[in-house]
mmCIF file of C-alpha atoms in Angstrom:
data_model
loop_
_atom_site.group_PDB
_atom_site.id
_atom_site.type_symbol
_atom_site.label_atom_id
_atom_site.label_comp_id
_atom_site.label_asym_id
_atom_site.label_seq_id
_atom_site.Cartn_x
_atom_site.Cartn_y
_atom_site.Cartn_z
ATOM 1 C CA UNK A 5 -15.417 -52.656 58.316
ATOM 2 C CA UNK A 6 -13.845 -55.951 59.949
ATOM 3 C CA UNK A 7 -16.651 -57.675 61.456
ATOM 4 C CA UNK A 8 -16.086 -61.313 63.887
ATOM 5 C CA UNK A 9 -18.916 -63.722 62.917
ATOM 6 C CA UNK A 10 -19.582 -66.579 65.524
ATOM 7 C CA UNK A 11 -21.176 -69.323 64.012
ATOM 8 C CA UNK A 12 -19.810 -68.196 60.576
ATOM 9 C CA UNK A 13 -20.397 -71.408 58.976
ATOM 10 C CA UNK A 14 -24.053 -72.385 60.158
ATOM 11 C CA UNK A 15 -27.063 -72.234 58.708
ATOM 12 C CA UNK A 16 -27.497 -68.382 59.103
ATOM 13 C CA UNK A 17 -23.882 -67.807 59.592
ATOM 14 C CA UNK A 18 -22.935 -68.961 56.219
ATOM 15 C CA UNK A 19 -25.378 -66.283 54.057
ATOM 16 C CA UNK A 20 -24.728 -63.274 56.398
ATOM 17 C CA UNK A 21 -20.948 -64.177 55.860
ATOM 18 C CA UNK A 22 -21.499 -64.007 51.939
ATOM 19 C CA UNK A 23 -23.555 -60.608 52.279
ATOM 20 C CA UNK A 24 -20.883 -59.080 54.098
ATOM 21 C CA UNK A 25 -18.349 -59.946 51.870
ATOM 22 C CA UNK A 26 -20.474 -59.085 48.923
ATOM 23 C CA UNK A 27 -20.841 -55.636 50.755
ATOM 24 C CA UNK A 28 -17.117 -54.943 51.123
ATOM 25 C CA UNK A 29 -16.480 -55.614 54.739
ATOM 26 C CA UNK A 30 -13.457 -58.169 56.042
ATOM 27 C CA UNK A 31 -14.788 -61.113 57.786
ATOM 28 C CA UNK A 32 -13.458 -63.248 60.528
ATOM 29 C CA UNK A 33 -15.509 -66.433 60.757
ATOM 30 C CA UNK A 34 -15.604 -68.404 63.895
ATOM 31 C CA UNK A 35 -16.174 -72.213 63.366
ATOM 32 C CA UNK A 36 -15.436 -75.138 65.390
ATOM 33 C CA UNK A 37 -13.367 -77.572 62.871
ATOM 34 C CA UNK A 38 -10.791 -77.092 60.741
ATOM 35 C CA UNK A 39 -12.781 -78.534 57.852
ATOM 36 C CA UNK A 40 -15.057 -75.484 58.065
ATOM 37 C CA UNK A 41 -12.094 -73.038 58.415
ATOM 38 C CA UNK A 42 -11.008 -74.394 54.872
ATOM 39 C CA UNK A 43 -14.552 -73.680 53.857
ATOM 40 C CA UNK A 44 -14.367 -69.958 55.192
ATOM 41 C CA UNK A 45 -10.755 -69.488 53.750
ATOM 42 C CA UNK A 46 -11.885 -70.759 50.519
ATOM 43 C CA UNK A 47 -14.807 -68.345 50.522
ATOM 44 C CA UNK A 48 -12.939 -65.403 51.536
ATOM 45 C CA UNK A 49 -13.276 -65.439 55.401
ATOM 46 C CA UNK A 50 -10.193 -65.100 57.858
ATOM 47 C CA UNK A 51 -11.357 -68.085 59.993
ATOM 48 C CA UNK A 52 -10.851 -68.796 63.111
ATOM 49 C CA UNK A 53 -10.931 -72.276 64.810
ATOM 50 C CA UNK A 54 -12.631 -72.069 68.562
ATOM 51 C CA UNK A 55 -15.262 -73.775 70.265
ATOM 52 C CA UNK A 56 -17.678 -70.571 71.558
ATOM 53 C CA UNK A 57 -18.515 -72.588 75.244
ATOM 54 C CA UNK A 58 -14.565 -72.607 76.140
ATOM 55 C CA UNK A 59 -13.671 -69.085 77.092
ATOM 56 C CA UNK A 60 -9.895 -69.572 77.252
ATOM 57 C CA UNK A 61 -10.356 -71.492 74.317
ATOM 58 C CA UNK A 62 -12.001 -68.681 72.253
ATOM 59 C CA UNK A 63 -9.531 -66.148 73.979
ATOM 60 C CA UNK A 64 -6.593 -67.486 72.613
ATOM 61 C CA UNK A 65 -8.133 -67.970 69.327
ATOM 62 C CA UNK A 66 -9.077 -64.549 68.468
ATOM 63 C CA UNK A 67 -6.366 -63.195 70.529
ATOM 64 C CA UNK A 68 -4.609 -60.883 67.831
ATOM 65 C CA UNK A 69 -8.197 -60.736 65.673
ATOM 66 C CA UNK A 70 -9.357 -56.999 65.804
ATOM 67 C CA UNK A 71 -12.498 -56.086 64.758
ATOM 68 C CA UNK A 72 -15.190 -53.306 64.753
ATOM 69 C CA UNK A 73 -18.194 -55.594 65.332
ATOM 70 C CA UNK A 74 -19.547 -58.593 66.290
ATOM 71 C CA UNK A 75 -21.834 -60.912 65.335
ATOM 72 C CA UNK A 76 -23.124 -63.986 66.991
ATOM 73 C CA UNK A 77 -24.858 -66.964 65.170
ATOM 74 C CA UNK A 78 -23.518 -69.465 67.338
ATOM 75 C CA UNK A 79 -25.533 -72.572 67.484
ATOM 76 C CA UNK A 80 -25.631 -76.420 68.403
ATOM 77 C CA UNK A 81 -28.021 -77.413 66.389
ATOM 78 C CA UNK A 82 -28.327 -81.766 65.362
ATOM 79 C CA UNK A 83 -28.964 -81.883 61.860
#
């Protein structure tokens, strides 16, 4: 299964990512630098760069990502 996470690199994100790929599925990570994309693509994640409060933004950005589910762990949490 191809499953989007939102939030892919946070604090939940990052261990429901690793499950998922531990569990066979393809993930798409969404994350809003490219330093975390690097961090997703090294893991094993298709990432995606997009900030999740700019609809067009996030449009375009997933534009030609499909997927069979979604998952949202989106956050703006200060460390």
């Amino acid at each position: 299964m191809r499953i989007l996470v939102a939030g892919a690199t946070g604090a939940i994100g990052t261990p429901l990512s690793r499950l998922l790929l531990a569990g066979g599925h393809e993930v798409i990570g969404i994350t809003r630098t490219p330093d975390n994309a690097a961090r997703l693509r090294a893991a094993g994640v298709v990432p995606v760069v997009a900030d999740l409060l700019d609809r067009d933004g996030l449009l375009a950005a997933v534009a030609g990502h499909r997927a069979d589910a979604a998952i949202h762990e989106g956050t703006a949490l200060k460390k």
